[in-house]
Amino acid sequence: MTSTTAVNDLVKSEYEHGFTTEIASDTFPPGLDETVVRAISQRKGEPEFMTAWRLKAYRHWLTMTEPNWAAVDYPKIDFQAISYFSAPKRPEDAPKSLDEIDPILLETYQKLGIPLEEQKVLAGIAVDAVFDSVSVATTFRKSLAEVGVIFCSISEAVHDYPDLIQKYLGSVVPYTDNFYAGLNAAVFSDGTFVYVPKGVRCPMELSTYFRINARNTGQFERTLIVAEAGAYVSYLEGCTAPQRDENQLHAAVVELIVLDDAEVKYSTVQNWYPGDAQGKGGIYNFVTKRGDCRGARAKISWTQVETGSAITWKYPSCLLRGEGSVGEFYSVAVTKGRQQADTGTKMIHIGKNTRSTIVSKGISAGEGQQTYRGLVRIGQRAEGARNHTQCDSLLIGDRCTANTVPYIEVRTPTANMEHEATTSKISDDQLFYCRSRGLTEEDAVSMIVNGFCKEVFNELPMEFAVEAQKLLSISLEGAVG
Amino acid sequence: MLVVNGLRATVGEKEILQGLNLTVNPGEIHAIMGPNGSGKSTLAHVLSGRDGYTVTGGSATFAGQDLLALEPEQRAHLGLFLAFQYPVELPGVNNTYFLKAALNSIRKARGETELDAVSFLRLIKEKLKILHLDESLLKRAVNAGFSGGEKKRNEIFQMALLEPKLAILDETDSGLDIDALRVVADGVNALRSPERSMIVVTHYQRLLDYIQPDFVHVLAKGQIIRSGGKELALELETTGYGWIDAEGLAA
């Protein structure tokens, strides 16, 4: 009984403090225990099965320890010092105009060519309800509904499609998987749910950008995408514009389920705040992303461009179960200043004749530290499995580092493995050559870097690729000299 | 157009250019010949602004400006072009994209409007035709995986497109067989004009069979020790460079 009372207190807390204090009152006090987990579930009005799942995850999480094998260095996180629920900000708390926004951020928006209205949204300014993307999103949803595609927040999905959620949530990344996945399952704030029915080719690229309530999904985001047999969907996550967030720790979970002959293409552009010159205040991005090719000839393609965050810990993976299923991973990761990234992929070949391709391009500048960590495992029954891995590092300056740590486990004699790795520097000769043709040093660097990343950019949807190129150029401004 | 006066330059402790004088007027082609280590490439690099050289004396003015005070890209904007002895590979950077960026940065610096994709493509195809080059060149990455001859041809192609006032060809003939040499020379000749000057740096007389220079200079020990017409090149062909040591720096 006491625990229920405590939950109610917590849930009601906004009304007690509400509207009088300066501090956003819809935020739970820091700390994590079962009461908080229940309160989150209650605030979201979740059905019993969800609360029970969160609690199981929380109890399991208590038995887990933080992973420490990644080549990243940061002060120990105090998990009791974090607040685990924060309702979306009320408009009156938001900045009123662009005048209140950090000029450096605005300058970057301008360089990226983002229209003024969008700049306001990105900077978190309260905008009128009659704002373009609302109507766009409405039309968007309508045409999706016509073909039976479900595209909504995961909170809505928990209410509206409990059967699908119960069937699939946690089926690829169980809460027992790792420390951060366990934490995410217990306290996840919101996220995206996509369901593409049998034989349907989703008529448009799905992007969180178009989901009205996608903003302020918080630090523990959860994404679930299900493609039934023969379905196809391309999903874009993130945004090239720099995003600031008061929450330093981000621990998202993404699960993809792909059945016979279906394909999911998942593209990410991540540009979170990397911290100041000393690396202070930047986001810690500890993400678990995994796709499960459950059916024959299923295909998953991960493409990511990672330029932000102080620390990135991320390995989008593919479980290649179905016979002839295909996994792809294309990645560009940039570390500069004091940024650290330990990123790569896992390709787990289980079914016969499964194929995987890994193309990883790491760029390190300033005092950036970067590690590519990739696992390719070919199981006993994965006859005729094939993998090709290409992992290239580009160094700019002489204070950065790049490491490549491939793990290869092959248990079947008919498998075919190829691994290529290179490390190069932008040479003075290359820079001089470009400059002697009239290009500035910065244009030269951006051109050489974009050339280096070309194979990955080719995999991105058109507009995203153009933005990613711009983003890369801006990220590396002043990296040389 | 270009006036070099008493130019001195060092690499590390070593003085390579020891008071070099050279004047190039519009439309003239000057050949600079000399033995290995005489400072031919250093001259080309110092004029185009490559790092690693220290100018210790003298001056160089180009189009009325103090050339040595400018960044390499500013020299390019003024109309200076260096055809590299060893053109550099830029993997993944498309040749067309590279050329468009280069041309537009030059146009922008000169206050001209930048060319859009359509007009640029028209221009580039026109230039290919003049030089009898294949269109497949446009789709490839800059010099990546090119043969020696292809790289040199690509340099001449860039020169044709950027239309410099002064082009410096740094041992463009090195490593070329006779057919490739002819293609390159034909390209250079096609680009001759009363407004465009060239400095052809070469070790052998061979290139000058195809590109007729107005002046030939012999560079040795960091100075120009003899100048003359194209007959000087022929004389060098028979006498070689051995006489320089014998004669010393009599001039």
XYZ file of C-alpha atoms in Angstrom:
732
model
C 0.000 0.000 0.000
C 2.748 2.421 0.939
C 4.355 1.869 -2.419
C 1.133 2.805 -4.224
C 0.850 5.946 -2.163
C 4.407 6.850 -2.999
C 3.670 6.331 -6.659
C 0.650 8.558 -6.471
C 2.632 11.217 -4.709
C 5.223 11.159 -7.368
C 2.656 11.231 -10.127
C 0.875 14.142 -8.546
C 4.047 15.993 -7.768
C 3.668 18.284 -10.712
C 0.477 19.697 -9.281
C 1.997 20.373 -5.912
C 5.021 22.232 -7.112
C 3.560 22.961 -10.504
C 3.290 26.402 -12.020
C 4.931 28.199 -9.123
C 8.524 27.082 -9.347
C 10.957 28.122 -12.026
C 12.199 24.590 -12.524
C 10.274 22.468 -15.021
C 7.836 20.921 -12.613
C 6.979 17.857 -14.674
C 10.292 16.303 -13.866
C 10.646 13.553 -11.295
C 13.235 14.134 -8.593
C 16.512 12.321 -9.264
C 16.812 8.720 -8.254
C 15.701 5.291 -9.363
C 13.810 2.581 -7.507
C 10.704 0.475 -8.137
C 8.498 3.388 -7.151
C 9.952 5.482 -9.932
C 9.541 2.684 -12.478
C 5.888 2.228 -11.489
C 5.344 5.956 -11.567
C 6.690 6.246 -15.095
C 4.378 3.481 -16.246
C 1.439 5.062 -14.465
C 2.106 8.540 -15.821
C 2.007 7.057 -19.269
C -1.165 5.168 -18.440
C 0.337 1.867 -19.508
C -1.456 -1.475 -19.304
C -0.430 -3.939 -16.610
C 1.775 -6.073 -18.884
C 3.999 -3.086 -19.585
C 4.416 -2.169 -15.930
C 5.256 -5.766 -15.112
C 7.834 -5.885 -17.910
C 9.461 -2.666 -16.769
C 9.685 -3.967 -13.218
C 11.228 -7.265 -14.294
C 13.746 -5.295 -16.311
C 14.495 -3.034 -13.361
C 15.042 -5.971 -11.001
C 17.330 -7.618 -13.482
C 19.202 -4.379 -14.086
C 20.075 -4.219 -10.389
C 22.089 -7.420 -10.845
C 24.052 -6.084 -13.807
C 27.259 -4.102 -14.004
C 28.280 -1.387 -16.414
C 30.316 -2.595 -19.360
C 33.891 -1.355 -19.219
C 35.535 -3.011 -22.211
C 35.054 -0.106 -24.603
C 38.053 2.127 -25.265
C 36.383 5.203 -23.823
C 37.130 7.127 -20.686
C 34.606 9.076 -18.601
C 33.809 9.725 -14.955
C 31.599 7.139 -13.285
C 27.903 7.829 -13.804
C 25.772 8.207 -10.675
C 22.507 6.593 -11.722
C 20.748 7.919 -8.625
C 21.564 11.475 -9.656
C 19.519 11.244 -12.851
C 15.870 12.129 -13.155
C 14.019 9.387 -15.019
C 10.909 11.130 -16.149
C 10.363 14.487 -17.681
C 7.114 15.434 -19.342
C 7.426 17.429 -22.547
C 8.065 21.056 -21.795
C 5.175 23.428 -21.621
C 5.306 26.183 -24.199
C 5.701 28.904 -21.542
C 8.975 27.338 -20.389
C 10.479 27.313 -23.840
C 12.601 30.118 -25.214
C 10.416 32.754 -26.845
C 12.492 33.704 -29.836
C 15.753 33.010 -31.628
C 17.303 35.924 -29.687
C 17.460 33.656 -26.646
C 19.363 30.908 -28.464
C 23.109 30.367 -28.440
C 24.454 32.323 -31.443
C 26.937 29.564 -32.283
C 24.071 27.119 -32.685
C 22.236 29.571 -34.933
C 25.314 30.066 -37.055
C 25.500 26.330 -37.623
C 21.826 26.212 -38.594
C 22.479 28.934 -41.129
C 25.460 27.086 -42.561
C 23.289 24.018 -42.947
C 20.723 26.146 -44.753
C 17.872 25.325 -42.381
C 14.779 27.504 -42.903
C 13.916 29.916 -40.112
C 10.764 28.113 -38.973
C 12.656 24.865 -38.657
C 15.451 26.580 -36.764
C 12.893 27.612 -34.173
C 11.652 24.077 -33.744
C 15.151 22.675 -33.457
C 16.114 25.255 -30.891
C 13.049 24.284 -28.875
C 11.169 27.522 -29.332
C 7.442 27.337 -28.823
C 5.864 27.724 -32.234
C 2.277 28.207 -33.253
C 0.128 25.137 -33.488
C -0.457 25.993 -37.120
C 2.989 25.044 -38.108
C 3.800 23.419 -41.397
C 4.995 20.046 -40.208
C 1.741 19.463 -38.346
C -0.299 19.512 -41.506
C 2.425 17.639 -43.342
C 2.384 14.988 -40.657
C -1.380 14.656 -40.839
C -1.404 14.060 -44.575
C 1.526 11.803 -44.073
C -0.274 9.609 -41.583
C -3.322 9.431 -43.781
C -1.496 8.081 -46.785
C 0.332 5.595 -44.583
C -2.928 4.376 -43.062
C -4.293 3.764 -46.556
C -1.673 1.076 -47.109
C -1.886 -0.198 -43.554
C 1.463 1.071 -42.275
C 1.448 1.951 -38.594
C 3.774 4.817 -37.681
C 3.321 6.254 -34.215
C 5.017 6.836 -30.901
C 5.766 3.749 -28.903
C 3.544 5.068 -26.085
C 0.595 5.212 -28.459
C 1.449 1.757 -29.733
C 1.410 0.338 -26.202
C -2.204 1.513 -25.947
C -3.433 0.928 -29.455
C -1.559 -2.214 -30.522
C -0.804 -4.098 -27.283
C -0.714 -7.450 -29.098
C 2.049 -6.359 -31.444
C 3.997 -4.762 -28.605
C 3.708 -7.870 -26.434
C 4.768 -10.041 -29.324
C 7.782 -8.023 -30.445
C 9.038 -5.609 -27.781
C 12.229 -6.949 -26.254
C 12.275 -9.914 -28.608
C 15.503 -8.768 -30.280
C 17.137 -6.862 -27.461
C 15.861 -8.481 -24.234
C 16.265 -6.512 -21.017
C 18.854 -9.071 -19.968
C 21.050 -8.123 -22.923
C 23.284 -5.504 -21.390
C 23.367 -2.923 -18.637
C 22.043 -0.020 -20.706
C 19.425 -2.113 -22.488
C 18.188 -3.254 -19.075
C 18.001 0.323 -17.842
C 16.226 1.416 -21.009
C 13.583 -1.322 -20.666
C 12.847 -0.217 -17.106
C 12.558 3.508 -17.708
C 12.213 4.164 -21.455
C 10.561 7.475 -22.075
C 9.194 7.255 -25.579
C 10.205 6.401 -29.095
C 8.884 5.182 -32.380
C 6.854 2.209 -33.523
C 6.632 1.179 -37.160
C 4.676 -1.779 -38.478
C 4.609 -2.610 -42.181
C 2.102 -5.337 -43.066
C 2.730 -8.252 -45.367
C 3.720 -7.374 -48.910
C 3.494 -3.619 -48.381
C 6.174 -1.326 -49.664
C 6.062 1.767 -47.484
C 5.327 4.586 -49.931
C 7.671 7.115 -48.327
C 10.776 7.439 -46.219
C 9.719 7.494 -42.602
C 11.434 10.053 -40.491
C 11.101 10.952 -36.821
C 11.230 14.506 -38.035
C 7.691 14.200 -39.336
C 6.294 12.679 -36.205
C 4.753 15.586 -34.351
C 5.310 14.252 -30.873
C 8.796 13.009 -31.579
C 10.398 15.955 -29.845
C 11.502 15.555 -26.269
C 11.447 11.799 -26.437
C 13.979 12.023 -23.671
C 17.100 10.202 -22.888
C 15.825 6.630 -22.951
C 14.383 6.270 -26.396
C 12.923 3.016 -27.650
C 12.312 2.177 -31.281
C 10.625 -0.919 -32.670
C 10.226 -1.629 -36.367
C 8.474 -4.720 -37.705
C 8.455 -5.616 -41.409
C 6.174 -8.534 -42.244
C 6.925 -10.900 -45.121
C 7.700 -9.073 -48.355
C 7.456 -5.616 -46.756
C 9.872 -2.752 -47.267
C 10.536 0.358 -45.220
C 13.236 3.004 -45.101
C 13.532 4.809 -41.798
C 15.528 7.953 -41.107
C 16.558 8.782 -37.610
C 18.037 11.975 -36.308
C 18.840 15.244 -37.793
C 21.891 16.975 -39.173
C 21.251 20.069 -37.109
C 23.085 20.018 -33.796
C 20.810 19.026 -30.978
C 21.287 20.084 -27.413
C 19.814 18.266 -24.518
C 20.058 18.768 -20.771
C 20.292 15.032 -20.325
C 23.835 13.912 -20.541
C 23.228 10.171 -20.640
C 21.346 8.761 -23.597
C 20.725 5.039 -23.652
C 18.464 4.166 -26.562
C 17.373 0.754 -27.787
C 16.384 0.019 -31.377
C 14.911 -3.318 -32.444
C 14.173 -4.361 -36.018
C 12.247 -7.509 -36.922
C 12.359 -8.520 -40.551
C 10.477 -11.508 -41.941
C 10.710 -13.473 -45.227
C 11.800 -11.351 -48.215
C 11.278 -8.153 -46.251
C 13.773 -5.293 -46.051
C 14.439 -2.563 -43.524
C 16.802 0.270 -44.297
C 17.706 2.253 -41.213
C 19.653 5.488 -41.635
C 20.946 7.614 -38.810
C 22.541 11.014 -38.706
C 23.617 11.807 -35.192
C 24.904 15.241 -34.283
C 24.405 15.660 -30.569
C 26.312 18.194 -28.553
C 29.922 16.995 -28.251
C 30.757 19.212 -25.279
C 32.943 22.285 -25.033
C 36.623 22.449 -26.014
C 37.511 20.402 -22.930
C 34.782 17.900 -23.729
C 32.641 19.010 -20.783
C 28.864 18.775 -20.976
C 28.710 16.590 -24.059
C 26.218 13.794 -24.499
C 27.071 10.191 -23.626
C 25.419 8.102 -26.295
C 25.225 4.453 -25.219
C 22.981 2.752 -27.731
C 21.922 -0.812 -28.401
C 20.704 -1.326 -31.952
C 19.954 -4.750 -33.308
C 18.030 -6.178 -36.202
C 16.772 -9.718 -36.531
C 16.441 -11.235 -40.012
C 13.933 -13.851 -38.933
C 12.803 -14.860 -42.373
C 14.473 -16.251 -45.461
C 16.076 -13.619 -47.729
C 15.321 -10.880 -45.213
C 17.561 -7.829 -45.432
C 18.699 -5.201 -42.963
C 20.819 -2.248 -43.896
C 22.224 0.095 -41.248
C 23.713 3.359 -42.443
C 25.018 5.835 -39.928
C 26.789 9.162 -39.900
C 27.951 9.952 -36.412
C 29.490 13.348 -35.810
C 28.212 14.366 -32.393
C 28.242 13.255 -28.743
C 31.134 13.366 -26.313
C 31.156 9.581 -26.065
C 29.611 7.116 -28.477
C 29.187 3.446 -27.659
C 27.220 1.853 -30.411
C 27.221 -1.359 -32.466
C 24.234 -1.730 -34.785
C 24.008 -5.474 -35.346
C 22.309 -8.050 -37.517
C 21.168 -11.513 -36.544
C 21.115 -13.354 -39.841
C 18.820 -16.252 -39.017
C 16.801 -16.742 -42.194
C 18.378 -18.651 -45.035
C 19.969 -16.271 -47.542
C 19.353 -13.243 -45.341
C 21.535 -10.163 -45.777
C 23.023 -7.696 -43.317
C 24.763 -4.447 -44.210
C 26.512 -1.823 -42.139
C 27.769 1.439 -43.595
C 29.232 3.892 -41.175
C 30.982 7.234 -41.038
C 32.107 8.292 -37.600
C 33.891 11.539 -36.831
C 35.705 12.290 -33.600
C 37.307 15.662 -33.063
C 38.188 17.863 -30.111
C 37.934 15.532 -27.116
C 35.310 13.225 -28.606
C 35.565 9.480 -28.054
C 33.838 6.798 -30.044
C 33.882 3.036 -29.734
C 31.640 1.915 -32.528
C 31.203 -0.851 -35.075
C 28.849 -3.681 -35.740
C 28.079 -7.341 -35.144
C 27.116 -9.698 -37.927
C 25.911 -12.994 -36.528
C 25.508 -15.540 -39.314
C 23.160 -18.322 -38.243
C 21.312 -19.361 -41.429
C 22.708 -20.929 -44.588
C 24.070 -18.715 -47.350
C 23.738 -15.571 -45.298
C 25.714 -12.553 -46.468
C 27.015 -9.459 -44.742
C 28.884 -6.342 -45.779
C 30.633 -3.933 -43.452
C 32.029 -0.610 -44.640
C 33.310 1.559 -41.835
C 34.956 4.947 -42.317
C 36.446 6.548 -39.241
C 37.726 10.115 -39.243
C 39.686 11.386 -36.311
C 40.854 14.975 -35.851
C 42.094 17.126 -32.970
C 42.437 14.874 -29.957
C 39.627 12.595 -31.068
C 39.807 8.933 -30.092
C 38.138 6.349 -32.201
C 37.875 2.588 -32.127
C 36.209 0.398 -34.689
C 35.051 -2.770 -32.952
C 33.379 -5.341 -35.127
C 32.351 -8.941 -34.658
C 31.673 -11.345 -37.482
C 30.511 -14.734 -36.234
C 29.693 -17.540 -38.614
C 27.953 -20.391 -36.856
C 28.152 -24.116 -37.539
C 24.982 -24.247 -39.587
C 25.728 -21.133 -41.637
C 27.044 -23.036 -44.636
C 28.138 -20.873 -47.519
C 28.010 -17.702 -45.438
C 29.980 -14.739 -46.729
C 31.284 -11.542 -45.188
C 33.202 -8.650 -46.583
C 34.603 -6.086 -44.172
C 36.314 -2.882 -45.121
C 37.416 -0.567 -42.424
C 39.271 2.622 -43.203
C 40.567 5.279 -40.864
C 41.552 8.786 -41.806
C 43.639 10.858 -39.421
C 43.796 14.638 -39.482
C 46.613 16.113 -37.432
C 48.928 14.191 -35.130
C 47.169 14.152 -31.775
C 44.235 11.894 -32.655
C 44.011 8.114 -32.545
C 42.268 5.399 -34.497
C 42.105 1.735 -33.527
C 40.611 -1.198 -35.341
C 39.542 -4.228 -33.328
C 38.009 -6.941 -35.495
C 36.699 -10.136 -33.917
C 36.226 -12.973 -36.355
C 34.778 -16.367 -35.394
C 34.152 -18.914 -38.086
C 32.737 -22.367 -37.287
C 31.942 -23.648 -40.737
C 34.510 -24.567 -43.378
C 32.385 -23.351 -46.303
C 32.299 -19.746 -45.116
C 34.055 -16.994 -46.993
C 35.563 -14.059 -45.109
C 37.323 -10.976 -46.392
C 38.718 -8.238 -44.205
C 40.446 -5.112 -45.429
C 41.665 -2.295 -43.241
C 43.566 0.889 -44.054
C 44.749 3.909 -42.121
C 45.703 7.084 -43.916
C 46.348 10.737 -43.300
C 45.358 13.717 -45.389
C 48.725 14.482 -46.889
C 50.297 17.903 -47.372
C 50.630 16.961 -51.032
C 46.890 16.476 -51.366
C 46.160 19.786 -49.666
C 48.678 21.664 -51.775
C 47.351 20.089 -54.940
C 43.820 21.264 -54.176
C 44.966 24.717 -53.118
C 47.033 25.167 -56.254
C 43.747 24.687 -58.121
C 42.158 27.557 -56.232
C 40.430 25.735 -53.361
C 40.838 26.947 -49.794
C 42.363 24.605 -47.279
C 38.995 23.999 -45.613
C 37.293 23.225 -48.897
C 40.148 20.889 -49.716
C 39.819 19.008 -46.420
C 36.078 18.695 -46.787
C 36.443 17.474 -50.345
C 39.022 14.848 -49.421
C 37.008 13.686 -46.419
C 33.801 13.488 -48.431
C 35.663 11.465 -51.034
C 36.838 9.141 -48.304
C 33.250 8.639 -47.101
C 31.677 8.332 -50.508
C 30.801 4.637 -50.325
C 28.778 5.287 -47.193
C 27.073 8.456 -48.425
C 25.988 6.550 -51.517
C 23.857 4.390 -49.231
C 21.996 7.308 -47.681
C 18.720 8.569 -49.117
C 19.441 11.487 -51.452
C 18.581 14.541 -49.314
C 20.124 12.965 -46.268
C 23.348 12.390 -48.182
C 23.553 16.022 -49.229
C 22.965 17.160 -45.669
C 25.464 14.670 -44.320
C 28.157 16.037 -46.626
C 27.498 19.570 -45.450
C 27.487 18.401 -41.879
C 30.834 16.723 -42.274
C 32.371 19.864 -43.747
C 31.063 21.955 -40.875
C 32.223 19.407 -38.307
C 35.746 19.532 -39.604
C 36.031 23.309 -39.914
C 39.300 24.369 -38.404
C 40.432 20.770 -37.989
C 43.589 21.453 -39.971
C 46.185 24.075 -39.307
C 53.499 39.452 -66.441
C 55.988 37.638 -64.217
C 59.142 39.304 -62.972
C 61.482 37.320 -60.770
C 64.347 39.312 -59.340
C 67.316 37.937 -57.413
C 65.201 35.128 -55.931
C 66.857 33.129 -53.199
C 65.217 30.162 -51.455
C 66.350 27.467 -49.051
C 65.148 24.032 -48.069
C 66.280 23.454 -44.527
C 69.888 24.653 -44.417
C 70.497 24.282 -48.117
C 70.209 27.234 -50.477
C 68.663 25.974 -53.698
C 67.845 29.203 -55.538
C 70.775 31.592 -55.436
C 69.631 34.837 -56.969
C 67.469 33.870 -59.912
C 66.236 36.398 -62.476
C 63.473 35.735 -64.981
C 60.993 37.895 -66.869
C 58.025 36.394 -68.704
C 55.819 38.569 -70.913
C 52.282 37.732 -72.054
C 52.121 35.043 -74.731
C 55.701 33.878 -74.266
C 56.809 30.322 -73.727
C 59.957 29.919 -71.674
C 61.731 26.607 -71.327
C 63.817 26.080 -68.243
C 66.358 23.324 -68.588
C 69.128 22.102 -66.409
C 70.711 19.098 -64.753
C 69.146 17.270 -61.814
C 69.343 19.215 -58.595
C 69.799 22.550 -60.296
C 66.645 23.998 -58.704
C 64.111 23.594 -61.541
C 61.350 22.058 -59.451
C 62.144 24.317 -56.516
C 61.507 27.315 -58.743
C 58.148 25.868 -59.801
C 57.200 25.141 -56.194
C 58.309 28.489 -54.789
C 56.341 30.323 -57.470
C 53.197 28.314 -56.756
C 53.506 28.625 -52.981
C 54.262 25.141 -51.739
C 55.239 24.774 -48.066
C 58.723 23.651 -47.125
C 60.713 26.396 -48.834
C 61.985 29.575 -47.233
C 62.461 32.597 -49.449
C 65.538 34.387 -48.155
C 65.861 37.134 -50.709
C 64.677 38.692 -53.942
C 61.142 39.160 -55.226
C 58.567 37.804 -57.613
C 55.723 39.895 -58.963
C 52.882 38.440 -60.953
C 50.145 40.527 -62.568
C 51.421 43.470 -60.533
C 51.149 41.670 -57.174
C 53.769 40.433 -54.742
C 53.403 36.768 -55.570
C 55.398 35.500 -52.614
C 53.030 37.106 -50.090
C 50.036 35.150 -51.382
C 48.539 31.789 -50.353
C 48.635 29.067 -53.016
C 44.891 29.429 -53.707
C 45.232 33.208 -54.080
C 47.938 32.654 -56.692
C 45.568 30.332 -58.516
C 42.860 32.985 -58.340
C 45.256 35.442 -59.989
C 45.738 33.026 -62.860
C 48.767 30.940 -61.948
C 48.655 27.218 -62.654
C 51.136 24.483 -61.818
C 51.051 21.229 -63.765
C 52.555 18.783 -61.288
C 55.468 16.495 -61.963
C 53.730 13.943 -59.764
C 49.971 14.666 -59.830
C 48.366 13.746 -56.519
C 45.614 11.130 -56.149
C 42.381 12.114 -54.393
C 40.501 8.835 -53.845
C 36.716 9.124 -53.964
C 36.789 12.732 -55.195
C 35.069 12.831 -58.561
C 37.071 14.608 -61.269
C 34.115 16.642 -62.523
C 33.157 17.679 -59.026
C 36.738 18.670 -58.256
C 37.074 20.743 -61.411
C 33.753 22.455 -60.888
C 34.684 23.376 -57.316
C 38.089 24.634 -58.479
C 36.750 26.684 -61.371
C 33.965 28.186 -59.299
C 36.262 29.116 -56.447
C 38.463 30.948 -58.946
C 35.470 32.649 -60.555
C 34.104 33.620 -57.183
C 37.431 35.100 -56.105
C 37.418 37.178 -59.287
C 33.894 38.396 -58.660
C 32.452 36.411 -61.566
C 29.274 34.382 -61.297
C 29.711 30.696 -60.505
C 28.785 28.267 -63.255
C 25.803 26.014 -62.725
C 25.980 22.304 -63.435
C 24.599 22.581 -66.962
C 26.894 25.321 -68.243
C 29.821 23.673 -66.520
C 29.126 20.371 -68.222
C 28.885 22.109 -71.588
C 32.229 23.823 -71.002
C 33.958 20.685 -69.835
C 32.816 18.692 -72.871
C 34.066 21.420 -75.159
C 37.497 21.257 -73.533
C 37.601 17.476 -73.792
C 37.006 17.793 -77.503
C 39.832 20.294 -77.993
C 42.255 17.993 -76.215
C 40.862 14.780 -77.786
C 40.286 13.271 -74.370
C 37.792 10.591 -73.457
C 34.660 11.444 -71.446
C 35.291 8.555 -69.086
C 37.891 10.820 -67.479
C 35.069 12.847 -65.947
C 33.558 9.954 -64.054
C 36.749 8.855 -62.362
C 38.220 9.985 -59.054
C 40.975 12.606 -59.378
C 44.104 10.768 -60.586
C 43.173 7.673 -58.550
C 44.433 4.591 -60.342
C 45.498 6.650 -63.370
C 48.509 5.611 -65.400
C 51.408 8.052 -65.576
C 50.268 9.281 -68.977
C 46.654 9.684 -67.854
C 47.738 11.760 -64.890
C 49.716 14.142 -67.077
C 46.874 14.429 -69.548
C 44.539 15.201 -66.682
C 46.860 18.033 -65.645
C 46.667 19.525 -69.124
C 42.902 19.082 -69.065
C 42.710 21.007 -65.792
C 44.852 23.715 -67.302
C 42.535 23.953 -70.314
C 39.552 24.344 -68.037
C 41.010 26.807 -65.554
C 42.466 28.959 -68.360
C 45.435 30.366 -66.449
C 47.416 33.458 -67.437
C 50.649 31.697 -66.573
C 51.105 27.945 -66.547
C 54.157 26.282 -65.081
C 54.676 22.769 -66.413
C 56.951 20.935 -64.018
C 58.696 18.119 -65.906
C 55.426 17.219 -67.561
C 57.397 15.010 -69.959
C 58.932 12.820 -67.270
C 57.843 9.215 -67.452
C 55.916 9.640 -70.699
C 56.330 7.498 -73.781
C 56.508 9.225 -77.131
C 52.764 8.921 -77.869
C 51.732 10.289 -74.515
C 54.278 13.062 -74.924
C 52.714 14.054 -78.218
C 49.210 14.133 -76.743
C 50.378 16.353 -73.900
C 52.319 18.637 -76.235
C 49.353 18.925 -78.621
C 47.233 19.952 -75.650
C 49.726 22.595 -74.621
C 49.947 23.930 -78.167
C 46.169 24.093 -78.414
C 46.189 26.322 -75.356
C 48.795 28.739 -76.659
C 47.447 32.253 -76.946
C 48.796 35.798 -77.023
C 47.557 36.324 -73.456
C 48.790 33.056 -71.980
C 52.378 32.515 -70.931
C 54.016 29.244 -70.023
C 57.099 28.121 -68.217
C 58.065 24.636 -69.358
C 60.456 23.000 -66.933
C 62.192 20.018 -68.479
C 65.279 17.924 -68.236
C 65.346 16.801 -71.851
C 65.191 18.601 -75.130
C 62.693 16.034 -76.409
C 59.565 17.887 -75.253
C 60.769 21.005 -77.054
C 60.518 19.180 -80.372
C 56.779 19.420 -79.866
C 56.436 22.613 -77.869
C 58.362 25.401 -79.523
C 59.661 27.785 -76.859
C 60.381 31.475 -77.437
C 63.204 31.386 -74.917
C 65.368 28.706 -73.401
C 67.137 29.187 -70.080
C 69.739 26.988 -68.498
C 69.419 26.722 -64.749
C 72.396 25.535 -62.739
C 73.279 25.883 -59.088
C 70.224 28.013 -58.444
C 70.820 30.614 -61.130
C 70.040 31.060 -64.788
C 73.461 30.864 -66.341
C 72.558 31.055 -70.012
C 69.549 32.234 -71.981
C 68.842 32.022 -75.656
C 66.351 31.040 -78.338
C 65.189 27.534 -79.131
C 68.539 26.739 -80.743
C 70.037 26.677 -77.241
C 67.992 23.609 -76.481
C 69.397 21.861 -79.527
C 72.900 22.784 -78.492
C 72.262 21.303 -75.043
C 71.070 18.136 -76.724
C 74.496 17.638 -78.257
C 76.699 19.023 -75.487
C 74.702 17.797 -72.487
C 75.154 19.547 -69.158
C 78.750 18.516 -68.611
C 80.140 21.873 -69.707
C 78.512 23.634 -66.789
C 80.978 22.229 -64.329
C 83.845 22.857 -66.690
C 82.841 26.428 -67.321
C 81.803 26.999 -63.770
C 79.515 29.908 -63.224
C 81.280 32.056 -65.746
C 78.019 33.797 -66.670
